[in-house]
Amino acid sequence: MYADLILRTKGKFADMLFTYKVPSHLLTDIKKGHRVSVPFGRSNKPIEAIVVHLKENIDENSDINKIKEVDDILDESPLISSESIDLIKWMRNRYMCTYLDCLNLFYPKGYHLESKKVVKLATIKDEFYLDNDEQRLINMLRMHSGKLDYDILVESFSKKLISNMNKKNLLIISWEYIDRKNEKFIKYISLVDNLENIDKLIKEKKYRLGSKQKELIKFLSLNEKIEEDLAIKILELSSSTVKSLEAKGIIKIEMVEYYRKSLSKLNCVDKDITLNNEQKEVYQSIIEKINRNTKKPILLHGVTGSGKTEIYLDVIEYMLEQGMDSIFLVPEIALTPQMIARVRNRFGDIVGIFHSMLSEGEKHDVFREIKEGEVRVVIGTRSALFLPFSSLGLIIIDEEHEMSYKSEMTPKYNSIEIARYMAFKQGVTVILASATPSISDYYRAEKGEYDLLTLNKRANNRPLPKIEVVDMREELHKGNKDDLSEKMLKEIEKTVKNGNQVILFLNRRGFASFLTCKDCGYVFKCDRCDISLTYHKYNNKGICHYCGKEKLIPNTCPECGNSHISPIGIGTEKIEFNLKKRFPNYKILRVDKDTTSKKGELEKILNSFNSQKADILIGTQILSKGHDFENVTLVGIISADMMLNYPDYRAFESTFQLITQVSGRAGRAEKEGKVVLQTYNTEHYAIQKAIEYDYKGFYQKEIAIRKTFGYEPFNNIFRIVFSGYSYNKVKENSNRFLKSLEYILKENNIYFQNLILGPNECSINKINGKYRWQVIVKDNNLNVKKLKSIIKYICISKYGEIFDKDIIVSVEQNPNSFI
């Protein structure tokens, strides 16, 4: 029998399936999805691999004598399911990446094979003919029981000597491996079985027991078992006291697996909520579609506060009753604390959490708990899709319009596309939900690719908050040059005086966008990126939000020496600073990356605000969705134009979505809500439609523009980015790609006049020291599979022949950003 394997080794030339022979002693045990150890390369170094296919025969063109054997199976049961292997193959083609890129998404954190080269002493019949160096090496091996690591030996002897002695059969050079798993065990101590008379045992002179040992024996006689560390702490013991009792056969020590739990510390009162009629209709429709197994995703379009979460929970409960597991995706870590509290209140310990802020150990333990059936429901960000459920029946993608569902790292996968694949191939029910569905997904629903369900009213039948627009041009004419209008300040004061709370939204952190010298115009820039530093007043630093570089801001200009350095623009920190000056008695909190970077800080801030220990909460888009604060009656949107003028064809869609989502945080309970929106562009249709909560009106305008210009969902756009440390080399390689693409298109008689844009510099030409050029390719209704295969052929298959080895080539289909 032979096995086709994906090897866990980097390198473009390893991106293929490798065939190995299965030795006779493994024939009955090896299965598809098993993790195995195999020899690789000329030195036969042991590396990990995953079995993706088992077959009786090899291809006719293969040389059977060159096929190596599998060394060992590393796990009792397969690590990767058959369905996941099929998904890996699909993702590799879809996202133009390698097998390993996709496989790593499914791999539990902390699993790896450590291999090392060792040198062993062979049987030597006659040492008379050995030279001095050979004798010294052999003596060194004998001092270490006949075996040493190769790396240790080469510190004292030449590689040539070791190699020659190996050829003379004086030494044996081989590889050894250790299989590492990120599992945690805790030592528990207890009395051995069948100890009859504890008091008599303590008095026995032959044991020579100390006072602390007697104390521990008495303690264990009253307690079945205890953690060793805890016993040492409580009874003030030393570890030698415990070891001595184990050696005397009085106590036993056992290692017990420990699961590292990540628990939400957000307070949340569980409410007994009954679905209203509109919610019940939607719930029944979902259950009907589950029972019919239509394989069509469901798009749930429900206004903010319409009670989508309660429907999710009822559907999850139904799936659990049917013996099926569920994944509940949220777009950001910031949304998980409140959601975790609600779901855990409902379902208890079978709920797990999975997101990027967990430690590797915590992630690994979630993986194990799912494998063992201890966790049935997972709340998490996009990576939770790849967890090893054996009975997955439901995937819920909340706030499905969010860009964070698309990975910025290779493989640049789209979570919604993955979920659609799982719906079609694995029969999983997929629910996409949002108050502002993405234009592309709503278009698919209109075309019948999705089943569309709607919730048009808030669950409590309260009206959506009224949005009042403040024209900031008029504020300037009145002489108000501040970031907050008089209307906004008055509403804040009025709201707090009435005992209610305020949320202020600004999608930019820091104090100011940049710092400049008013005398010479010098701007403080990042020396690793082609962008200005954002000013953070609390530590007087300029910080690059792309590479993280920090620079202390001096009192004088480095260019002209004058001291007229001024911050320009606004950020959440500046809003907080100005409000504290204006309202010194108000308790103000801020939520952004700067205030929530430490573990637990987000929950701490949200708890304070939720328990009404603060009057005003200022934040970035972390606050724009998912949060439910009963006492918030005013939402202030400080700058709608910041989103509107973003260099992206989806900027108007993002603006509409953010205004609608942020506005939905007001008046979610019994109190009426209000929104104040500041803008310099009151006439823009995205703002006008958002004010009216007119999603369909906005969609119709936006989809017409997309169709005219050939944007998604009507065409696909491929972005190929070239990066490296030499500007000229990056530019040259982007041109090589263009010439290669044009040549292949001509050979295939494909007209490409309006197909290709570039090469040109990226909007931010340098990030983290690397220069960046890009080529944009539109499919213009061509066969997208053919175009994709051409791009993949150039960028991956022929990479070594076309591009310089120090140039990074990144390919993305329908990218989130063109920066």
PDB file of N, CA, C and O in Angstrom, residues 395-446:
ATOM      1  N   ILE A 395     -23.509  26.660  11.081  1.00  0.00           N
ATOM      2  CA  ILE A 395     -22.554  27.769  11.148  1.00  0.00           C
ATOM      3  C   ILE A 395     -23.356  29.067  11.087  1.00  0.00           C
ATOM      4  O   ILE A 395     -24.102  29.294  10.130  1.00  0.00           O
ATOM      5  N   ILE A 396     -23.210  29.889  12.122  1.00  0.00           N
ATOM      6  CA  ILE A 396     -23.845  31.214  12.144  1.00  0.00           C
ATOM      7  C   ILE A 396     -22.740  32.247  11.956  1.00  0.00           C
ATOM      8  O   ILE A 396     -21.730  32.218  12.658  1.00  0.00           O
ATOM      9  N   ILE A 397     -22.899  33.133  11.000  1.00  0.00           N
ATOM     10  CA  ILE A 397     -21.930  34.209  10.785  1.00  0.00           C
ATOM     11  C   ILE A 397     -22.645  35.531  11.066  1.00  0.00           C
ATOM     12  O   ILE A 397     -23.413  36.027  10.235  1.00  0.00           O
ATOM     13  N   ASP A 398     -22.405  36.054  12.255  1.00  0.00           N
ATOM     14  CA  ASP A 398     -23.056  37.294  12.693  1.00  0.00           C
ATOM     15  C   ASP A 398     -22.313  38.495  12.093  1.00  0.00           C
ATOM     16  O   ASP A 398     -21.092  38.460  11.941  1.00  0.00           O
ATOM     17  N   GLU A 399     -23.051  39.565  11.784  1.00  0.00           N
ATOM     18  CA  GLU A 399     -22.470  40.754  11.135  1.00  0.00           C
ATOM     19  C   GLU A 399     -21.685  40.316   9.898  1.00  0.00           C
ATOM     20  O   GLU A 399     -20.521  40.634   9.710  1.00  0.00           O
ATOM     21  N   GLU A 400     -22.370  39.595   9.016  1.00  0.00           N
ATOM     22  CA  GLU A 400     -21.691  38.943   7.899  1.00  0.00           C
ATOM     23  C   GLU A 400     -21.043  39.918   6.919  1.00  0.00           C
ATOM     24  O   GLU A 400     -20.188  39.526   6.128  1.00  0.00           O
ATOM     25  N   HIS A 401     -21.399  41.203   7.000  1.00  0.00           N
ATOM     26  CA  HIS A 401     -20.843  42.202   6.088  1.00  0.00           C
ATOM     27  C   HIS A 401     -19.417  42.600   6.446  1.00  0.00           C
ATOM     28  O   HIS A 401     -18.742  43.270   5.659  1.00  0.00           O
ATOM     29  N   GLU A 402     -18.954  42.213   7.624  1.00  0.00           N
ATOM     30  CA  GLU A 402     -17.665  42.700   8.128  1.00  0.00           C
ATOM     31  C   GLU A 402     -16.478  42.188   7.316  1.00  0.00           C
ATOM     32  O   GLU A 402     -16.390  41.009   6.985  1.00  0.00           O
ATOM     33  N   MET A 403     -15.534  43.106   7.024  1.00  0.00           N
ATOM     34  CA  MET A 403     -14.341  42.768   6.252  1.00  0.00           C
ATOM     35  C   MET A 403     -13.419  41.805   7.005  1.00  0.00           C
ATOM     36  O   MET A 403     -12.624  41.095   6.393  1.00  0.00           O
ATOM     37  N   SER A 404     -13.498  41.771   8.329  1.00  0.00           N
ATOM     38  CA  SER A 404     -12.585  40.924   9.104  1.00  0.00           C
ATOM     39  C   SER A 404     -12.851  39.434   8.894  1.00  0.00           C
ATOM     40  O   SER A 404     -12.059  38.603   9.329  1.00  0.00           O
ATOM     41  N   TYR A 405     -13.942  39.084   8.222  1.00  0.00           N
ATOM     42  CA  TYR A 405     -14.171  37.677   7.892  1.00  0.00           C
ATOM     43  C   TYR A 405     -13.275  37.213   6.752  1.00  0.00           C
ATOM     44  O   TYR A 405     -13.251  36.036   6.410  1.00  0.00           O
ATOM     45  N   LYS A 406     -12.558  38.151   6.143  1.00  0.00           N
ATOM     46  CA  LYS A 406     -11.593  37.787   5.105  1.00  0.00           C
ATOM     47  C   LYS A 406     -10.196  37.932   5.674  1.00  0.00           C
ATOM     48  O   LYS A 406      -9.845  38.963   6.235  1.00  0.00           O
ATOM     49  N   SER A 407      -9.394  36.897   5.539  1.00  0.00           N
ATOM     50  CA  SER A 407      -8.050  36.885   6.115  1.00  0.00           C
ATOM     51  C   SER A 407      -7.109  37.791   5.322  1.00  0.00           C
ATOM     52  O   SER A 407      -7.114  37.783   4.093  1.00  0.00           O
ATOM     53  N   GLU A 408      -6.292  38.546   6.059  1.00  0.00           N
ATOM     54  CA  GLU A 408      -5.258  39.372   5.431  1.00  0.00           C
ATOM     55  C   GLU A 408      -3.944  38.597   5.309  1.00  0.00           C
ATOM     56  O   GLU A 408      -3.004  39.057   4.678  1.00  0.00           O
ATOM     57  N   MET A 409      -3.885  37.435   5.964  1.00  0.00           N
ATOM     58  CA  MET A 409      -2.681  36.597   5.929  1.00  0.00           C
ATOM     59  C   MET A 409      -2.913  35.435   4.971  1.00  0.00           C
ATOM     60  O   MET A 409      -4.036  34.989   4.778  1.00  0.00           O
ATOM     61  N   THR A 410      -1.813  34.953   4.385  1.00  0.00           N
ATOM     62  CA  THR A 410      -1.912  33.792   3.501  1.00  0.00           C
ATOM     63  C   THR A 410      -2.224  32.545   4.329  1.00  0.00           C
ATOM     64  O   THR A 410      -1.590  32.339   5.363  1.00  0.00           O
ATOM     65  N   PRO A 411      -3.217  31.740   3.900  1.00  0.00           N
ATOM     66  CA  PRO A 411      -4.081  31.892   2.739  1.00  0.00           C
ATOM     67  C   PRO A 411      -5.158  32.954   2.962  1.00  0.00           C
ATOM     68  O   PRO A 411      -5.769  32.991   4.030  1.00  0.00           O
ATOM     69  N   LYS A 412      -5.376  33.783   1.965  1.00  0.00           N
ATOM     70  CA  LYS A 412      -6.292  34.917   2.116  1.00  0.00           C
ATOM     71  C   LYS A 412      -7.724  34.462   1.827  1.00  0.00           C
ATOM     72  O   LYS A 412      -8.342  34.856   0.842  1.00  0.00           O
ATOM     73  N   TYR A 413      -8.222  33.659   2.750  1.00  0.00           N
ATOM     74  CA  TYR A 413      -9.526  33.036   2.550  1.00  0.00           C
ATOM     75  C   TYR A 413     -10.665  33.941   3.014  1.00  0.00           C
ATOM     76  O   TYR A 413     -10.484  34.831   3.841  1.00  0.00           O
ATOM     77  N   ASN A 414     -11.829  33.680   2.450  1.00  0.00           N
ATOM     78  CA  ASN A 414     -13.057  34.377   2.836  1.00  0.00           C
ATOM     79  C   ASN A 414     -13.917  33.387   3.627  1.00  0.00           C
ATOM     80  O   ASN A 414     -14.299  32.338   3.113  1.00  0.00           O
ATOM     81  N   SER A 415     -14.213  33.727   4.885  1.00  0.00           N
ATOM     82  CA  SER A 415     -14.967  32.811   5.766  1.00  0.00           C
ATOM     83  C   SER A 415     -16.323  32.447   5.183  1.00  0.00           C
ATOM     84  O   SER A 415     -16.794  31.316   5.345  1.00  0.00           O
ATOM     85  N   ILE A 416     -16.954  33.412   4.505  1.00  0.00           N
ATOM     86  CA  ILE A 416     -18.291  33.147   3.952  1.00  0.00           C
ATOM     87  C   ILE A 416     -18.195  32.146   2.807  1.00  0.00           C
ATOM     88  O   ILE A 416     -19.036  31.255   2.669  1.00  0.00           O
ATOM     89  N   GLU A 417     -17.138  32.253   1.992  1.00  0.00           N
ATOM     90  CA  GLU A 417     -16.940  31.272   0.915  1.00  0.00           C
ATOM     91  C   GLU A 417     -16.679  29.882   1.482  1.00  0.00           C
ATOM     92  O   GLU A 417     -17.183  28.885   0.965  1.00  0.00           O
ATOM     93  N   ILE A 418     -15.891  29.821   2.562  1.00  0.00           N
ATOM     94  CA  ILE A 418     -15.615  28.527   3.208  1.00  0.00           C
ATOM     95  C   ILE A 418     -16.918  27.928   3.733  1.00  0.00           C
ATOM     96  O   ILE A 418     -17.191  26.739   3.564  1.00  0.00           O
ATOM     97  N   ALA A 419     -17.734  28.769   4.383  1.00  0.00           N
ATOM     98  CA  ALA A 419     -19.015  28.289   4.929  1.00  0.00           C
ATOM     99  C   ALA A 419     -19.941  27.810   3.804  1.00  0.00           C
ATOM    100  O   ALA A 419     -20.629  26.791   3.956  1.00  0.00           O
ATOM    101  N   ARG A 420     -19.948  28.541   2.679  1.00  0.00           N
ATOM    102  CA  ARG A 420     -20.781  28.127   1.533  1.00  0.00           C
ATOM    103  C   ARG A 420     -20.325  26.766   1.008  1.00  0.00           C
ATOM    104  O   ARG A 420     -21.138  25.907   0.658  1.00  0.00           O
ATOM    105  N   TYR A 421     -19.011  26.566   0.952  1.00  0.00           N
ATOM    106  CA  TYR A 421     -18.467  25.268   0.518  1.00  0.00           C
ATOM    107  C   TYR A 421     -18.947  24.169   1.466  1.00  0.00           C
ATOM    108  O   TYR A 421     -19.376  23.095   1.026  1.00  0.00           O
ATOM    109  N   MET A 422     -18.884  24.437   2.779  1.00  0.00           N
ATOM    110  CA  MET A 422     -19.286  23.435   3.764  1.00  0.00           C
ATOM    111  C   MET A 422     -20.784  23.151   3.700  1.00  0.00           C
ATOM    112  O   MET A 422     -21.233  22.026   3.960  1.00  0.00           O
ATOM    113  N   ALA A 423     -21.560  24.164   3.342  1.00  0.00           N
ATOM    114  CA  ALA A 423     -23.007  23.958   3.173  1.00  0.00           C
ATOM    115  C   ALA A 423     -23.263  23.016   1.994  1.00  0.00           C
ATOM    116  O   ALA A 423     -24.063  22.076   2.096  1.00  0.00           O
ATOM    117  N   PHE A 424     -22.555  23.250   0.897  1.00  0.00           N
ATOM    118  CA  PHE A 424     -22.790  22.469  -0.325  1.00  0.00           C
ATOM    119  C   PHE A 424     -22.217  21.061  -0.228  1.00  0.00           C
ATOM    120  O   PHE A 424     -22.863  20.086  -0.594  1.00  0.00           O
ATOM    121  N   LYS A 425     -20.990  20.930   0.312  1.00  0.00           N
ATOM    122  CA  LYS A 425     -20.304  19.645   0.313  1.00  0.00           C
ATOM    123  C   LYS A 425     -20.599  18.794   1.548  1.00  0.00           C
ATOM    124  O   LYS A 425     -20.582  17.569   1.480  1.00  0.00           O
ATOM    125  N   GLN A 426     -20.836  19.448   2.683  1.00  0.00           N
ATOM    126  CA  GLN A 426     -20.991  18.701   3.940  1.00  0.00           C
ATOM    127  C   GLN A 426     -22.401  18.772   4.505  1.00  0.00           C
ATOM    128  O   GLN A 426     -22.681  18.174   5.547  1.00  0.00           O
ATOM    129  N   GLY A 427     -23.293  19.539   3.840  1.00  0.00           N
ATOM    130  CA  GLY A 427     -24.677  19.628   4.298  1.00  0.00           C
ATOM    131  C   GLY A 427     -24.864  20.435   5.566  1.00  0.00           C
ATOM    132  O   GLY A 427     -25.869  20.291   6.268  1.00  0.00           O
ATOM    133  N   VAL A 428     -23.898  21.313   5.890  1.00  0.00           N
ATOM    134  CA  VAL A 428     -23.997  22.163   7.079  1.00  0.00           C
ATOM    135  C   VAL A 428     -24.952  23.318   6.792  1.00  0.00           C
ATOM    136  O   VAL A 428     -24.900  23.928   5.717  1.00  0.00           O
ATOM    137  N   THR A 429     -25.824  23.643   7.748  1.00  0.00           N
ATOM    138  CA  THR A 429     -26.705  24.809   7.604  1.00  0.00           C
ATOM    139  C   THR A 429     -25.905  26.072   7.912  1.00  0.00           C
ATOM    140  O   THR A 429     -25.243  26.157   8.946  1.00  0.00           O
ATOM    141  N   VAL A 430     -25.968  27.049   7.009  1.00  0.00           N
ATOM    142  CA  VAL A 430     -25.228  28.302   7.170  1.00  0.00           C
ATOM    143  C   VAL A 430     -26.214  29.460   7.251  1.00  0.00           C
ATOM    144  O   VAL A 430     -27.061  29.633   6.361  1.00  0.00           O
ATOM    145  N   ILE A 431     -26.096  30.246   8.335  1.00  0.00           N
ATOM    146  CA  ILE A 431     -26.917  31.447   8.500  1.00  0.00           C
ATOM    147  C   ILE A 431     -25.992  32.659   8.473  1.00  0.00           C
ATOM    148  O   ILE A 431     -25.114  32.795   9.320  1.00  0.00           O
ATOM    149  N   LEU A 432     -26.181  33.524   7.478  1.00  0.00           N
ATOM    150  CA  LEU A 432     -25.468  34.796   7.412  1.00  0.00           C
ATOM    151  C   LEU A 432     -26.443  35.864   7.894  1.00  0.00           C
ATOM    152  O   LEU A 432     -27.579  35.910   7.428  1.00  0.00           O
ATOM    153  N   ALA A 433     -26.011  36.705   8.816  1.00  0.00           N
ATOM    154  CA  ALA A 433     -26.956  37.664   9.394  1.00  0.00           C
ATOM    155  C   ALA A 433     -26.341  39.040   9.532  1.00  0.00           C
ATOM    156  O   ALA A 433     -25.153  39.170   9.847  1.00  0.00           O
ATOM    157  N   SER A 434     -27.141  40.078   9.272  1.00  0.00           N
ATOM    158  CA  SER A 434     -26.674  41.457   9.424  1.00  0.00           C
ATOM    159  C   SER A 434     -27.843  42.412   9.269  1.00  0.00           C
ATOM    160  O   SER A 434     -28.831  42.108   8.601  1.00  0.00           O
ATOM    161  N   ALA A 435     -27.695  43.590   9.902  1.00  0.00           N
ATOM    162  CA  ALA A 435     -28.643  44.680   9.651  1.00  0.00           C
ATOM    163  C   ALA A 435     -28.302  45.368   8.340  1.00  0.00           C
ATOM    164  O   ALA A 435     -29.146  46.057   7.751  1.00  0.00           O
ATOM    165  N   THR A 436     -27.046  45.168   7.894  1.00  0.00           N
ATOM    166  CA  THR A 436     -26.570  45.802   6.649  1.00  0.00           C
ATOM    167  C   THR A 436     -25.777  44.773   5.847  1.00  0.00           C
ATOM    168  O   THR A 436     -24.550  44.834   5.801  1.00  0.00           O
ATOM    169  N   PRO A 437     -26.460  43.811   5.206  1.00  0.00           N
ATOM    170  CA  PRO A 437     -25.729  42.778   4.461  1.00  0.00           C
ATOM    171  C   PRO A 437     -24.809  43.378   3.407  1.00  0.00           C
ATOM    172  O   PRO A 437     -25.083  44.469   2.878  1.00  0.00           O
ATOM    173  N   SER A 438     -23.729  42.663   3.097  1.00  0.00           N
ATOM    174  CA  SER A 438     -22.839  43.154   2.046  1.00  0.00           C
ATOM    175  C   SER A 438     -23.606  43.199   0.732  1.00  0.00           C
ATOM    176  O   SER A 438     -24.514  42.399   0.493  1.00  0.00           O
ATOM    177  N   ILE A 439     -23.236  44.145  -0.111  1.00  0.00           N
ATOM    178  CA  ILE A 439     -23.903  44.303  -1.406  1.00  0.00           C
ATOM    179  C   ILE A 439     -23.843  43.005  -2.202  1.00  0.00           C
ATOM    180  O   ILE A 439     -24.832  42.573  -2.800  1.00  0.00           O
ATOM    181  N   SER A 440     -22.672  42.345  -2.173  1.00  0.00           N
ATOM    182  CA  SER A 440     -22.491  41.110  -2.947  1.00  0.00           C
ATOM    183  C   SER A 440     -23.408  40.004  -2.451  1.00  0.00           C
ATOM    184  O   SER A 440     -24.004  39.271  -3.257  1.00  0.00           O
ATOM    185  N   ASP A 441     -23.535  39.867  -1.130  1.00  0.00           N
ATOM    186  CA  ASP A 441     -24.369  38.790  -0.592  1.00  0.00           C
ATOM    187  C   ASP A 441     -25.860  39.075  -0.785  1.00  0.00           C
ATOM    188  O   ASP A 441     -26.647  38.143  -1.015  1.00  0.00           O
ATOM    189  N   TYR A 442     -26.258  40.339  -0.691  1.00  0.00           N
ATOM    190  CA  TYR A 442     -27.672  40.655  -0.939  1.00  0.00           C
ATOM    191  C   TYR A 442     -28.023  40.408  -2.408  1.00  0.00           C
ATOM    192  O   TYR A 442     -29.120  39.945  -2.735  1.00  0.00           O
ATOM    193  N   TYR A 443     -27.062  40.684  -3.292  1.00  0.00           N
ATOM    194  CA  TYR A 443     -27.251  40.415  -4.722  1.00  0.00           C
ATOM    195  C   TYR A 443     -27.445  38.918  -4.952  1.00  0.00           C
ATOM    196  O   TYR A 443     -28.317  38.502  -5.726  1.00  0.00           O
ATOM    197  N   ARG A 444     -26.643  38.092  -4.243  1.00  0.00           N
ATOM    198  CA  ARG A 444     -26.781  36.636  -4.372  1.00  0.00           C
ATOM    199  C   ARG A 444     -28.154  36.170  -3.875  1.00  0.00           C
ATOM    200  O   ARG A 444     -28.733  35.237  -4.429  1.00  0.00           O
ATOM    201  N   ALA A 445     -28.626  36.815  -2.804  1.00  0.00           N
ATOM    202  CA  ALA A 445     -29.966  36.468  -2.296  1.00  0.00           C
ATOM    203  C   ALA A 445     -31.038  36.823  -3.318  1.00  0.00           C
ATOM    204  O   ALA A 445     -31.987  36.056  -3.536  1.00  0.00           O
ATOM    205  N   GLU A 446     -30.882  37.967  -3.972  1.00  0.00           N
ATOM    206  CA  GLU A 446     -31.849  38.368  -5.009  1.00  0.00           C
ATOM    207  C   GLU A 446     -31.830  37.406  -6.199  1.00  0.00           C
ATOM    208  O   GLU A 446     -32.851  37.187  -6.843  1.00  0.00           O
TER     209      GLU A 446
END
